[in-house]
Coordinates of C-alpha atoms in Angstrom, one line a residue:
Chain A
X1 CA -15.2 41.0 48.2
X2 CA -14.5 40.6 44.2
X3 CA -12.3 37.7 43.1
X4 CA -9.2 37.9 41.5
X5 CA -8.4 36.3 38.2
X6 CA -5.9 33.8 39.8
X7 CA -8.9 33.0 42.6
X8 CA -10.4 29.4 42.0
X9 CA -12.8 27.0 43.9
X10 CA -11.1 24.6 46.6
X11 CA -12.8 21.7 44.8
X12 CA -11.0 22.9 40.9
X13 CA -7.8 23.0 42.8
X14 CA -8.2 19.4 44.6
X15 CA -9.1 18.2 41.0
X16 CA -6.0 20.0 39.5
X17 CA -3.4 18.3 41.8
X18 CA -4.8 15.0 41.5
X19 CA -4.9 15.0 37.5
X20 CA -1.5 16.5 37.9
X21 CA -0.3 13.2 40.1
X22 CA -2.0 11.0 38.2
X23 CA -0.2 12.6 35.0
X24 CA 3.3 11.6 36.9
X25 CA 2.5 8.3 37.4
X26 CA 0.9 7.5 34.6
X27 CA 3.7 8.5 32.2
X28 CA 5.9 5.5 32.3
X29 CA 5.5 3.9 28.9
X30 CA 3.3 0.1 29.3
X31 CA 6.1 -2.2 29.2
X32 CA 6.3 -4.7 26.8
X33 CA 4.9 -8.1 27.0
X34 CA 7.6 -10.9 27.8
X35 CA 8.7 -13.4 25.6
X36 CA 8.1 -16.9 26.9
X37 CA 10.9 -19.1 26.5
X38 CA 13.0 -22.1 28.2
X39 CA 16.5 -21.1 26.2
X40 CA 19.2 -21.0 28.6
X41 CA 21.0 -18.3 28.0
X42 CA 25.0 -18.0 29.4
X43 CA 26.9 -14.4 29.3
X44 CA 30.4 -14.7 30.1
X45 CA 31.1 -11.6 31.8
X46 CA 29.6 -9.3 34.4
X47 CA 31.0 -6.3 33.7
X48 CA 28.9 -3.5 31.5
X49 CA 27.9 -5.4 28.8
X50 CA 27.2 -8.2 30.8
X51 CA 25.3 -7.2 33.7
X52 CA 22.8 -4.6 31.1
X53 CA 22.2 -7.5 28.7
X54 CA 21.4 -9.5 32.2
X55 CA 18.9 -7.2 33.4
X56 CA 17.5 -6.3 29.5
X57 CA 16.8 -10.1 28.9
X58 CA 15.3 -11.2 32.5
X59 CA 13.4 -7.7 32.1
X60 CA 12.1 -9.3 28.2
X61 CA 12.1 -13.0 28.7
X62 CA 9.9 -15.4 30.6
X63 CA 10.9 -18.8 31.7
X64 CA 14.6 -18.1 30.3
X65 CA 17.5 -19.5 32.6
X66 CA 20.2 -16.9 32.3
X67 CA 23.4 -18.1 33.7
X68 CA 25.9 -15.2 34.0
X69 CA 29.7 -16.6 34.7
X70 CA 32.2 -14.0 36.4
X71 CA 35.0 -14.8 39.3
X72 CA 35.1 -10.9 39.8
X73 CA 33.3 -10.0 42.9
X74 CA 34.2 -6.1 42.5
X75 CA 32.3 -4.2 39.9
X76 CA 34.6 -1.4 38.7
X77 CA 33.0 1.5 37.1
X78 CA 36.2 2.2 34.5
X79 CA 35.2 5.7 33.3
X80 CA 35.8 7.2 36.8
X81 CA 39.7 6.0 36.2
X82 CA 40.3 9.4 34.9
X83 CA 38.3 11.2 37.7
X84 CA 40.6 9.3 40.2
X85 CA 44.1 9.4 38.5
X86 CA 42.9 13.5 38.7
X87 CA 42.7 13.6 42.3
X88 CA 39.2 14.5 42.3
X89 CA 37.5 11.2 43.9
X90 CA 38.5 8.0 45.8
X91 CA 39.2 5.4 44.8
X92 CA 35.5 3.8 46.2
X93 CA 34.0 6.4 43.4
X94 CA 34.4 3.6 40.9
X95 CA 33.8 0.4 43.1
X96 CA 30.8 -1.5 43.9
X97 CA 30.1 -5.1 44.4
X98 CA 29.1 -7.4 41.0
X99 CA 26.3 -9.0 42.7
X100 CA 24.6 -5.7 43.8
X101 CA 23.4 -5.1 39.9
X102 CA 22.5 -8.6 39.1
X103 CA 18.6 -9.4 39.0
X104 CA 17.3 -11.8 41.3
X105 CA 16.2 -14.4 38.5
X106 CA 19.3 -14.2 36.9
X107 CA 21.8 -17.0 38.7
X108 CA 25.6 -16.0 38.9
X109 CA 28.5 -18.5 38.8
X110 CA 31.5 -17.0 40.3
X111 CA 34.2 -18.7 38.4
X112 CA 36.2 -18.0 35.2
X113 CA 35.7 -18.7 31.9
X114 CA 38.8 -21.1 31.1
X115 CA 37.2 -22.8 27.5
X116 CA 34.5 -22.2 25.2
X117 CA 33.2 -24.6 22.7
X118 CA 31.5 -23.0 20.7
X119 CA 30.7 -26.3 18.6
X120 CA 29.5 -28.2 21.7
X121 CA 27.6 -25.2 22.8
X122 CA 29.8 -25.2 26.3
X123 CA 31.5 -23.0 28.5
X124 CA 34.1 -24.7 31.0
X125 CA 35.1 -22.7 34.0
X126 CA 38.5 -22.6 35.2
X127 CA 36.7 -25.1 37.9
X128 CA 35.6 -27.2 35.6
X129 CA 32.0 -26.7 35.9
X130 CA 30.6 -27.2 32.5
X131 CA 28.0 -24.8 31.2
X132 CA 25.6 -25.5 28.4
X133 CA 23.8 -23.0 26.4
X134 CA 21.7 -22.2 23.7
X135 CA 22.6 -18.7 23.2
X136 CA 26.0 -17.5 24.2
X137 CA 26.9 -13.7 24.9
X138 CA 30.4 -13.1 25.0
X139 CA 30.8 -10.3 27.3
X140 CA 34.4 -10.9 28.9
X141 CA 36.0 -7.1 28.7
X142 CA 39.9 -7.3 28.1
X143 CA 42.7 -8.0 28.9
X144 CA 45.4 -5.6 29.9
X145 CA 48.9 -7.1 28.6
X146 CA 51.1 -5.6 31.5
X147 CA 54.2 -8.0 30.3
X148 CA 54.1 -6.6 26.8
X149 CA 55.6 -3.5 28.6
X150 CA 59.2 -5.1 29.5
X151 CA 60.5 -3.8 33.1
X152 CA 57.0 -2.9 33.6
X153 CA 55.5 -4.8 36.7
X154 CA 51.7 -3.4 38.6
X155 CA 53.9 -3.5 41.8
X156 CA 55.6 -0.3 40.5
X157 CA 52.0 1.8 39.9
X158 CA 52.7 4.9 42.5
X159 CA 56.6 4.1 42.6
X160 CA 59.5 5.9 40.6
X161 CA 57.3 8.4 38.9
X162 CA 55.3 5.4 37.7
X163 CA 51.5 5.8 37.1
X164 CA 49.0 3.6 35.1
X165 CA 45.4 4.4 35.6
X166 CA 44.3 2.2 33.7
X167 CA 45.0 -1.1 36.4
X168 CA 42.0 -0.7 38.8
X169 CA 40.9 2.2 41.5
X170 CA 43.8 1.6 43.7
X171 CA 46.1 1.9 40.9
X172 CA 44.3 5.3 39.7
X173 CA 44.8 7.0 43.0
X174 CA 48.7 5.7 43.3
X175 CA 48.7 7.6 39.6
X176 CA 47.9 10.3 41.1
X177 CA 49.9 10.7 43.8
X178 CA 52.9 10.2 41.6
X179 CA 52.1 12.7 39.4
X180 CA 51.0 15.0 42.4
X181 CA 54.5 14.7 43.1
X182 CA 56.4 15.0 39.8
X183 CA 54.0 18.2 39.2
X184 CA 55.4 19.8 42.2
X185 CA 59.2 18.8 41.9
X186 CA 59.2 19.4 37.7
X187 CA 60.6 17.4 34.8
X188 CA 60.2 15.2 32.1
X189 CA 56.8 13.4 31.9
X190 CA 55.3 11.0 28.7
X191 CA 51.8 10.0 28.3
X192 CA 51.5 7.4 25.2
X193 CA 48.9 4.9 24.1
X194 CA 49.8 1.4 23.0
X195 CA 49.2 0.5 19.0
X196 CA 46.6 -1.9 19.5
X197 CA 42.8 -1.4 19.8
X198 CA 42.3 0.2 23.2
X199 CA 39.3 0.7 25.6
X200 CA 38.6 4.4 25.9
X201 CA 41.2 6.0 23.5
X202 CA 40.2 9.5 24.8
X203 CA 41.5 8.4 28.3
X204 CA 45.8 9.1 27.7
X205 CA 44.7 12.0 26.1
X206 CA 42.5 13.1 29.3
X207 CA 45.5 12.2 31.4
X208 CA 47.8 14.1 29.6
X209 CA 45.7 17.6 29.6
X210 CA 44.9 16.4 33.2
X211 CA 48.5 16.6 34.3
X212 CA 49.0 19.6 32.4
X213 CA 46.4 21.8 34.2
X214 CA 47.9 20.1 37.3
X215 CA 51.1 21.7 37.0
X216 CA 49.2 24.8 35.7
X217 CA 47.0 24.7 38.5
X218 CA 50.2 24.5 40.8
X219 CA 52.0 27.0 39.6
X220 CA 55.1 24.6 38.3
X221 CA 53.9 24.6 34.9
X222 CA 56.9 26.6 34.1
X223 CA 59.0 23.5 35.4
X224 CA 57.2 20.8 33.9
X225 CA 57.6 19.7 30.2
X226 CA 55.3 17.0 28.8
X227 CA 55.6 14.6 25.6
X228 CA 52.6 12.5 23.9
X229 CA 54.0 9.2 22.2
X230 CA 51.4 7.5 19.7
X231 CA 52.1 4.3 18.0
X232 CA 49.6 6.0 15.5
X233 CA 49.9 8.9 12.6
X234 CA 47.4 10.6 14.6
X235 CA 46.1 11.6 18.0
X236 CA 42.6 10.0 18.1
X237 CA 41.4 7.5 15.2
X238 CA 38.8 10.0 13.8
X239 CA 40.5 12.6 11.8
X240 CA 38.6 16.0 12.9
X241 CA 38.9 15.4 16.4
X242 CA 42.4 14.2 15.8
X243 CA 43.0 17.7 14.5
X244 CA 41.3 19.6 17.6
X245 CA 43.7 17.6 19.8
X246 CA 46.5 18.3 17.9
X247 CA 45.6 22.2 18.1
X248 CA 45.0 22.2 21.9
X249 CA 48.3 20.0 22.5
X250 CA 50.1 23.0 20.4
X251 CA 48.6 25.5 22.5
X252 CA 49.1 24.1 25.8
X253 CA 52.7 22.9 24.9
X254 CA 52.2 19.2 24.7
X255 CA 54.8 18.4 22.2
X256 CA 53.4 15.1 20.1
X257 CA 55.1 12.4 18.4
X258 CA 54.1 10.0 16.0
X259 CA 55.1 6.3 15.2
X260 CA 56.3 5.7 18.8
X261 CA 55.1 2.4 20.6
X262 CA 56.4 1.7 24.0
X263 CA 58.6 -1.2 24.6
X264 CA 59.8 -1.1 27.8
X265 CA 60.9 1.2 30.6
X266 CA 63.9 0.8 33.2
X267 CA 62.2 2.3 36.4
X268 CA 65.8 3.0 38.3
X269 CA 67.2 4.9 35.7
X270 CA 63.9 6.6 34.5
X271 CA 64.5 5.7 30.7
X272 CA 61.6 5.0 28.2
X273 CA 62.3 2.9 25.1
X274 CA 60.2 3.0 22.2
X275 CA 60.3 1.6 18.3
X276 CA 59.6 3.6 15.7
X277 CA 60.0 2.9 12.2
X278 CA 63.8 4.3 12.3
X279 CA 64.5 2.0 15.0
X280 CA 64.3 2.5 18.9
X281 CA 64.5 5.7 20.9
X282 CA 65.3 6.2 24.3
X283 CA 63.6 9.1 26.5
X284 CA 64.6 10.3 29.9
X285 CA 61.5 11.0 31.9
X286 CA 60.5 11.7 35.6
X287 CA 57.2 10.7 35.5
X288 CA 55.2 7.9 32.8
X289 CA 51.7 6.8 32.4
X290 CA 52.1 3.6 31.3
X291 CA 49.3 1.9 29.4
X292 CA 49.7 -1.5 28.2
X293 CA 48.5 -3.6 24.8
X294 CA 45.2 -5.0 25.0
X295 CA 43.8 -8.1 23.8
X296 CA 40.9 -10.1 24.8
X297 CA 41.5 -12.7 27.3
X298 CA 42.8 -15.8 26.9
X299 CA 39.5 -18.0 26.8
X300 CA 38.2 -16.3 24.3
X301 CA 41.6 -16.1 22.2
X302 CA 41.9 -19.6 22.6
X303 CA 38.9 -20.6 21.3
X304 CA 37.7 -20.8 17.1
X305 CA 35.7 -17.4 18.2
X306 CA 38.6 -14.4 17.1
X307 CA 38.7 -13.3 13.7
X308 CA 41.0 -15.6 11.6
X309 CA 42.6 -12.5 9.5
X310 CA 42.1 -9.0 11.4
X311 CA 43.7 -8.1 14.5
X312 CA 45.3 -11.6 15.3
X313 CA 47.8 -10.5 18.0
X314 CA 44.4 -9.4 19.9
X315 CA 42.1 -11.7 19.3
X316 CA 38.6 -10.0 19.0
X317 CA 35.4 -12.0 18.8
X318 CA 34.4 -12.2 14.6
X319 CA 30.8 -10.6 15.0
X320 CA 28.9 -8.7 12.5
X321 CA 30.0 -4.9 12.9
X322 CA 25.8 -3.9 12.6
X323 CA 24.3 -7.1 14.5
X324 CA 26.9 -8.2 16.9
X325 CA 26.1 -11.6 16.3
X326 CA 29.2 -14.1 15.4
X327 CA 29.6 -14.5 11.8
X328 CA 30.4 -18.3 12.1
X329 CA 28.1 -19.0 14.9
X330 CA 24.6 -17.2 15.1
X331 CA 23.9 -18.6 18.3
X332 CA 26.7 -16.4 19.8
X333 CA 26.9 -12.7 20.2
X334 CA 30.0 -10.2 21.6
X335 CA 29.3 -6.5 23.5
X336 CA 31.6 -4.7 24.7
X337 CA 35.0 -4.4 24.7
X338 CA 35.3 -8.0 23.8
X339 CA 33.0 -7.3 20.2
X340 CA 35.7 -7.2 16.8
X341 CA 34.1 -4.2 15.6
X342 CA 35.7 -1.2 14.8
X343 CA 36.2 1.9 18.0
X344 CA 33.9 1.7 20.7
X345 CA 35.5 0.4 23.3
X346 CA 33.8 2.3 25.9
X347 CA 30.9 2.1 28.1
X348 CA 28.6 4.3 25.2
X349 CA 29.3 1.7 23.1
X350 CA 28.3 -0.9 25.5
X351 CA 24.6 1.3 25.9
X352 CA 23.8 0.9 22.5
X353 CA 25.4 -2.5 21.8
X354 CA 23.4 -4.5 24.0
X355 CA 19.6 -3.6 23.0
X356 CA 20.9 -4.1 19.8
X357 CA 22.5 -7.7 20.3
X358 CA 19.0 -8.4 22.4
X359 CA 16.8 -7.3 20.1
X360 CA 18.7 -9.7 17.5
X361 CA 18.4 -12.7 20.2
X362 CA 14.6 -12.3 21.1
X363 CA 13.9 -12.2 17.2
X364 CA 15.3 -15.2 16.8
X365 CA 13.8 -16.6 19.4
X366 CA 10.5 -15.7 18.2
X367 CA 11.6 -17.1 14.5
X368 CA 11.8 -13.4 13.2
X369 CA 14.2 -10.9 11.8
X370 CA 15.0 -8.2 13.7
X371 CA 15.9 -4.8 12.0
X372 CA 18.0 -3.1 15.2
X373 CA 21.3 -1.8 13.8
X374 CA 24.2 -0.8 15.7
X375 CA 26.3 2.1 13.8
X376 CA 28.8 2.3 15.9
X377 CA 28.3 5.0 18.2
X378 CA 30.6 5.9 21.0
X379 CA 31.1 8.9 22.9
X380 CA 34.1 10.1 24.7
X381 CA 33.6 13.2 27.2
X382 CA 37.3 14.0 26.3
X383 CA 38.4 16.2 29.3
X384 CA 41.0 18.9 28.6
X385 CA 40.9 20.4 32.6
X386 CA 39.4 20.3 35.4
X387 CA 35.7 22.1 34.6
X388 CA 35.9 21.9 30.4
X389 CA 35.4 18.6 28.5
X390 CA 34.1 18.4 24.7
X391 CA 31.3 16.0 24.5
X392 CA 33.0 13.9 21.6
X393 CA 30.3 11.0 19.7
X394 CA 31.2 9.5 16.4
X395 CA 30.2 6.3 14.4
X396 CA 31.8 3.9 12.4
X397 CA 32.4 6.1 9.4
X398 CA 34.1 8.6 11.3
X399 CA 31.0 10.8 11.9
X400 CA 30.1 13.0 14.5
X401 CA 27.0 12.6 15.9
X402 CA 26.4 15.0 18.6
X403 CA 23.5 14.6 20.6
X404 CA 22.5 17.8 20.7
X405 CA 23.4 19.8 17.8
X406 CA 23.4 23.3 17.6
X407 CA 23.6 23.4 21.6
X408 CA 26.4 21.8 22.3
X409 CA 29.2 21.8 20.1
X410 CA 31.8 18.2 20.2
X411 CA 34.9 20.5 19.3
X412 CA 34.3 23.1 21.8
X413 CA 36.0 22.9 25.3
X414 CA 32.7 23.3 27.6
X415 CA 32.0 23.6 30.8
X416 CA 28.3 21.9 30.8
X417 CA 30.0 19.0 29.0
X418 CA 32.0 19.1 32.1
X419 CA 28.9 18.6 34.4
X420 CA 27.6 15.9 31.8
X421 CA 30.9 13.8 32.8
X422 CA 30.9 14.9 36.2
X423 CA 27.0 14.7 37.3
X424 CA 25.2 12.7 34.3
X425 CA 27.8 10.2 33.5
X426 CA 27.8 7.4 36.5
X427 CA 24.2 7.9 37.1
X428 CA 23.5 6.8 33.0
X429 CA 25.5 3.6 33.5
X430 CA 24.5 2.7 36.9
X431 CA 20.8 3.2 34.9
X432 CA 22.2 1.4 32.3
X433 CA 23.5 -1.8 34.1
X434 CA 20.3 -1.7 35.4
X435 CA 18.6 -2.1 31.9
X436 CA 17.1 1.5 31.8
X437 CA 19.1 3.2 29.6
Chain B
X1 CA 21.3 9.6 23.5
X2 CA 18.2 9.1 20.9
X3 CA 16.2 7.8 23.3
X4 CA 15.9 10.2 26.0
X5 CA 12.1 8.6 27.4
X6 CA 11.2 10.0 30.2
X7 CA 11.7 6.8 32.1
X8 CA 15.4 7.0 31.2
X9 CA 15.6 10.5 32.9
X10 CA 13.6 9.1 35.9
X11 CA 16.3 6.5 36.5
X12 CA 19.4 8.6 35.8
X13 CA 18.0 11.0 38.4
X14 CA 17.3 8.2 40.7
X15 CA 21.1 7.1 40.3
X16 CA 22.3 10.9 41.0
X17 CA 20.9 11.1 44.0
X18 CA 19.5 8.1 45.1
X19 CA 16.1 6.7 44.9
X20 CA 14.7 8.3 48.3
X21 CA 16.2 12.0 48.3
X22 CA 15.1 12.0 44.7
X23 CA 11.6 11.1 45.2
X24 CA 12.2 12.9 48.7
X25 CA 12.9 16.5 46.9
X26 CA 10.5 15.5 44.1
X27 CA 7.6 15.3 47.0
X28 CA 9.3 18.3 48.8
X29 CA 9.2 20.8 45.5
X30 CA 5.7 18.9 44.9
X31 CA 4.3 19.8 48.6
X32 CA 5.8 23.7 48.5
X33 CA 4.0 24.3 44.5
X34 CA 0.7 22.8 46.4
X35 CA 1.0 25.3 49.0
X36 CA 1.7 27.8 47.1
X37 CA -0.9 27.2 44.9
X38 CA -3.1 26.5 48.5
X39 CA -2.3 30.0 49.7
X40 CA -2.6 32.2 46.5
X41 CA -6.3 30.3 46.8
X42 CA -6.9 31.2 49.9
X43 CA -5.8 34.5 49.7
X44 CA -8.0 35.4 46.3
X45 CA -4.7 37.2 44.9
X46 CA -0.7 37.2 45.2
X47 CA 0.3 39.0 48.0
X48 CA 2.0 41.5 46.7
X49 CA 3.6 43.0 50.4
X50 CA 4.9 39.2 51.1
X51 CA 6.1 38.6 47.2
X52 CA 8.2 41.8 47.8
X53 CA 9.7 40.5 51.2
X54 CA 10.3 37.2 49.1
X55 CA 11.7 38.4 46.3
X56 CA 14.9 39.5 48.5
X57 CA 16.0 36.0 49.1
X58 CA 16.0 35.6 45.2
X59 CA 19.8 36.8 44.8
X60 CA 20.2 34.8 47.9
X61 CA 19.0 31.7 45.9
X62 CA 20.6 32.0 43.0
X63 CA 23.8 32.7 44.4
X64 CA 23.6 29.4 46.5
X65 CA 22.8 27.5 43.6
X66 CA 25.0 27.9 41.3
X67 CA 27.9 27.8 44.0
X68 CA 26.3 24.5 45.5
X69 CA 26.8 23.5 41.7
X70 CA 30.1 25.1 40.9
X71 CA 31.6 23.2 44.6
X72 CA 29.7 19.8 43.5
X73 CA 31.7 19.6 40.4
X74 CA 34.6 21.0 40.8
X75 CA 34.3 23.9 38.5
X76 CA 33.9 27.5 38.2
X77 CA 33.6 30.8 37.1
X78 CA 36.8 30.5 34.7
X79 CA 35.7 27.2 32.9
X80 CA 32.5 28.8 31.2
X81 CA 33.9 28.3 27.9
X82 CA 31.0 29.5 25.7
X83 CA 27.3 30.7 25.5
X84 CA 25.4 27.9 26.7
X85 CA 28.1 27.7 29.6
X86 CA 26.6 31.1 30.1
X87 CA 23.2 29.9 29.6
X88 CA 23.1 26.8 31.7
X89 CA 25.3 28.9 34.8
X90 CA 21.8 31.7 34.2
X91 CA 19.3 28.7 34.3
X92 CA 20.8 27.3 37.5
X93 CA 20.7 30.8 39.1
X94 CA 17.1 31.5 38.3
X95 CA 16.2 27.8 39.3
X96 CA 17.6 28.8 42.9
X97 CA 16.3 32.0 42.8
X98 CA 12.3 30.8 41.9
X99 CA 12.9 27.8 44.2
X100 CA 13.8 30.2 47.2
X101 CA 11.4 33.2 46.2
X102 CA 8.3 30.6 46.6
X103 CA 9.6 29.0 49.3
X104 CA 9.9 32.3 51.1
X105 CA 6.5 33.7 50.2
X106 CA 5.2 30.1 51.1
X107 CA 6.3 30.0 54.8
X108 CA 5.6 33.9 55.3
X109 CA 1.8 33.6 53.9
X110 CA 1.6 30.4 56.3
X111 CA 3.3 31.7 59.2
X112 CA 1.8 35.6 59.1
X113 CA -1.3 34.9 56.8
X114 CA -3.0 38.6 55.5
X115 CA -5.2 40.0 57.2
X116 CA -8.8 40.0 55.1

């Protein structure tokens, strides 16, 4: 009997799948040594931000008591809003339980943030537990000012062709059903965005095409006419995609307007009232996503942290737009939605935020400079159906910075950007809040 | 997404479906390529009566695949909205069609192996 060319000894094959194994394993890059260190280290927050800076610092430091303070026992993964308000998961797709992602070394105090002293180097809780650090990592999220929306109360979410996905999971699939019902009866329905900064400002935009394709999808299209009110000259803060919205809302019959900021609705008679700069309007509607003004919460309004001359109705932590480290107080840093920086209010921004915030802590613990820069990348996987998103990045400077240029294009309406939202998207973060990506 | 390590696709994977069901199908596709690789061995060639027969569940693969993707997601046919739609919907067929191919010829070699 000849041998074949593909024939080989059992012993070269043996050898083969072992070097093959051993390749697997021994891929993982060496991790870095730890830094040792006794700095106590507080991060208000437990949310995104919070809970990947957690895990990144235990994962870099040694010795370092990090003291994470959060009364929220839910963990709410926000970017799955969207998904829910669609109709396409439950609401458990975005719920899991804030202790789950914590590390083990890391202790949790389950209380609110009520002061911050940033001169004292103390956190109060709402308790009155005082908290000492030596760093300080403001990480709170927002706040979502439902009062600012006058006749507006959470109760309503679901109700009188009310929806609001922004309020939690529950509220996303009440959304839903609302406009699961107004897409099947027809009518009048507004989507808006309020005129200050906002976390995810692809999200009314999603939720308008969303409700489109609905009605599309339902055959009622025909029945169904649908208005987009921004506070803003523009659709989306960065002028080329603001421009590609403003073509797909044309061809999909989305009629826009500009300049309009919601003041307050009256739920029995299904009226809208906005300002504009000619005064107020009133619009009939059958069904309204309402999302509110955001600002950062009260502890952190209340306290000398905010910027002193931009965006003082909101109240934005004053941080270095590169470094995220406080201007006036380099012990202290802000990620996330919390961070006064230009955009990026989203959970992207919170990935590339937090190494670099870290990598500025460590340094200084170590009496170095760091060189890590933040540019202000954010992505947006702005969905315009069910089964086509476009895979939207951009920087500070209005760039685009698509991940992978040439393959997939940020101003084309793509299915496999579809699958990155729908597939890629949750397991990132999770991976993320985990400190791994 | 400029650091795409290796480690960072590990762990997004792991998220996706879980840490044992990934490692699971990771040791599952790992124990089919080692038989494969075992039989054509054992055999001195590629059998090419049993690749025939295995080739005919390759549509069957394909097909499966990209509908287990297409129902997964909430997608379909109408939402390819440009070439690499195209190109990603061709690279999930032939995935499931490989996948089933070798898995085929695998557990006919093993169950019916040639005679010498």
């Amino acid at each position: 009997m000849t041998k074949s060319p593909l024939a080989a000894s059992r012993r070269a094959f043996l050898g083969l799948a072992a070097g093959g194994a051993a390749l697997t394993l021994g891929s993982a890059p060496a991790r870095a040594a730890r830094v040792k260190t006794s700095a106590r280290i507080v991060i208000l927050g437990a949310g995104a931000a919070g809970t990947a800076m957690a895990n990144r610092l235990v994962a870099s430091l040694e010795g370092a008591q990090i003291t994470l303070i959060d009364a929220r026992a839910e963990h709410l993964y926000q970017p799955g809003f969207t998904l829910i308000a669609a109709g396409l998961k439950p609401a458990a797709y975005s719920r899991s339980r804030t202790a789950d992602w914590l590390p083990r070394e890391a202790t949790l105090i389950a209380e609110a943030a009520a002061e911050i002293d940033p001169d004292a180097r103390q956190v109060t809780t709402d308790r009155g537990r005082k908290v000492p650090y030596d760093f300080l990592i403001v990480a709170t999220g927002l706040t979502l000012d439902w009062d600012a929306v006058q006749g507006f109360t959470p109760d309503l979410i679901g109700t009188n062709g009310i929806g609001a996905h922004y309020a939690g999971p529950a509220a996303a699939e009440a959304t839903y059903r609302a406009m699961d019902a107004f897409a099947e009866k027809g009518g009048v329905a507004l989507f808006g965005r309020p005129a200050t900064e906002m976390k995810c400002a692809g999200a009314p935009l999603k939720i308008a095409f969303l409700t489109e394709d609905h009605a599309t999808r339902k055959g009622t299209r025909g029945r169904v006419e649908i208005h987009y009110l921004a506070p803003q000259k523009a659709l989306f803060s960065v002028p080329i995609v603001a421009e590609k919205v403003r073509m797909l809302f044309d061809e999909r019959g989305i009629a826009a307007h500009y300049g309009h900021t919601l003041k307050s609705i009256d739920p029995g008679a299904r009226i809208a009232t906005y300002t504009t700069p000619e005064g107020e309007v009133q619009m009939g509607y059958d069904y309204i996503n309402v999302i509110p003004p955001m600002r950062a919460p009260a502890a952190v309004r209340n306290s000398p942290l905010p910027w002193a001359d931009k965006w003082t109705d909101q109240g934005w932590v004053e941080v270095d737009q590169k470094t995220l480290r406080h201007i006036r107080y380099p012990d202290i840093f802000a990620v996330g939605d919390v961070a006064g920086v230009p955009k990026g209010k989203t959970a992207a921004s919170v990935k590339w935020q937090v190494p670099v915030a870290q990598a500025h802590l460590i340094a200084t613990l170590q009496g170095r400079e760091a060189t890590e820069v933040y540019e202000g990348y954010t992505s947006c996987p702005l969905i315009t159906r069910v089964g086509r998103a476009m895979l939207v990045e951009f920087d500070y400077n209005n760039n685009l910075t698509p991940s992978f240029p040439g393959i997939i294009s940020p101003l084309e309406e793509l299915w496999i950007s579809w699958l990155m939202k729908e597939v890629a998207l949750k397991a990132t973060y999770n991976a993320m809040l985990r400190g791994k990506a | 997404m400029k650091e795409l390590t290796l480690e960072t696709l590990l762990a997004v994977f792991e998220e996706i479906y879980g840490f044992w069901l990934f490692w699971g199908m990771v040791a599952a596709a790992l124990v089919v390529t080692v038989l494969f690789v075992w039989v054509l061995i054992r055999d001195h060639k590629l059998e090419a009566r049993t690749l025939v027969q295995a080739e005919l569940f390759a549509p069957v693969g394909a097909v499966a695949a990209i509908v287990f993707v297409f129902f997964m997601t909430s997608s379909g046919l109408r939402d390819m909205g440009g070439p690499i739609d195209v190109m990603m919907l061709v690279g999930i067929g032939a995935a499931g069609a490989v996948g089933l191919t070798i898995l085929a010829y695998v557990a006919r070699a093993l169950v019916r192996p040639p005679r010498g």
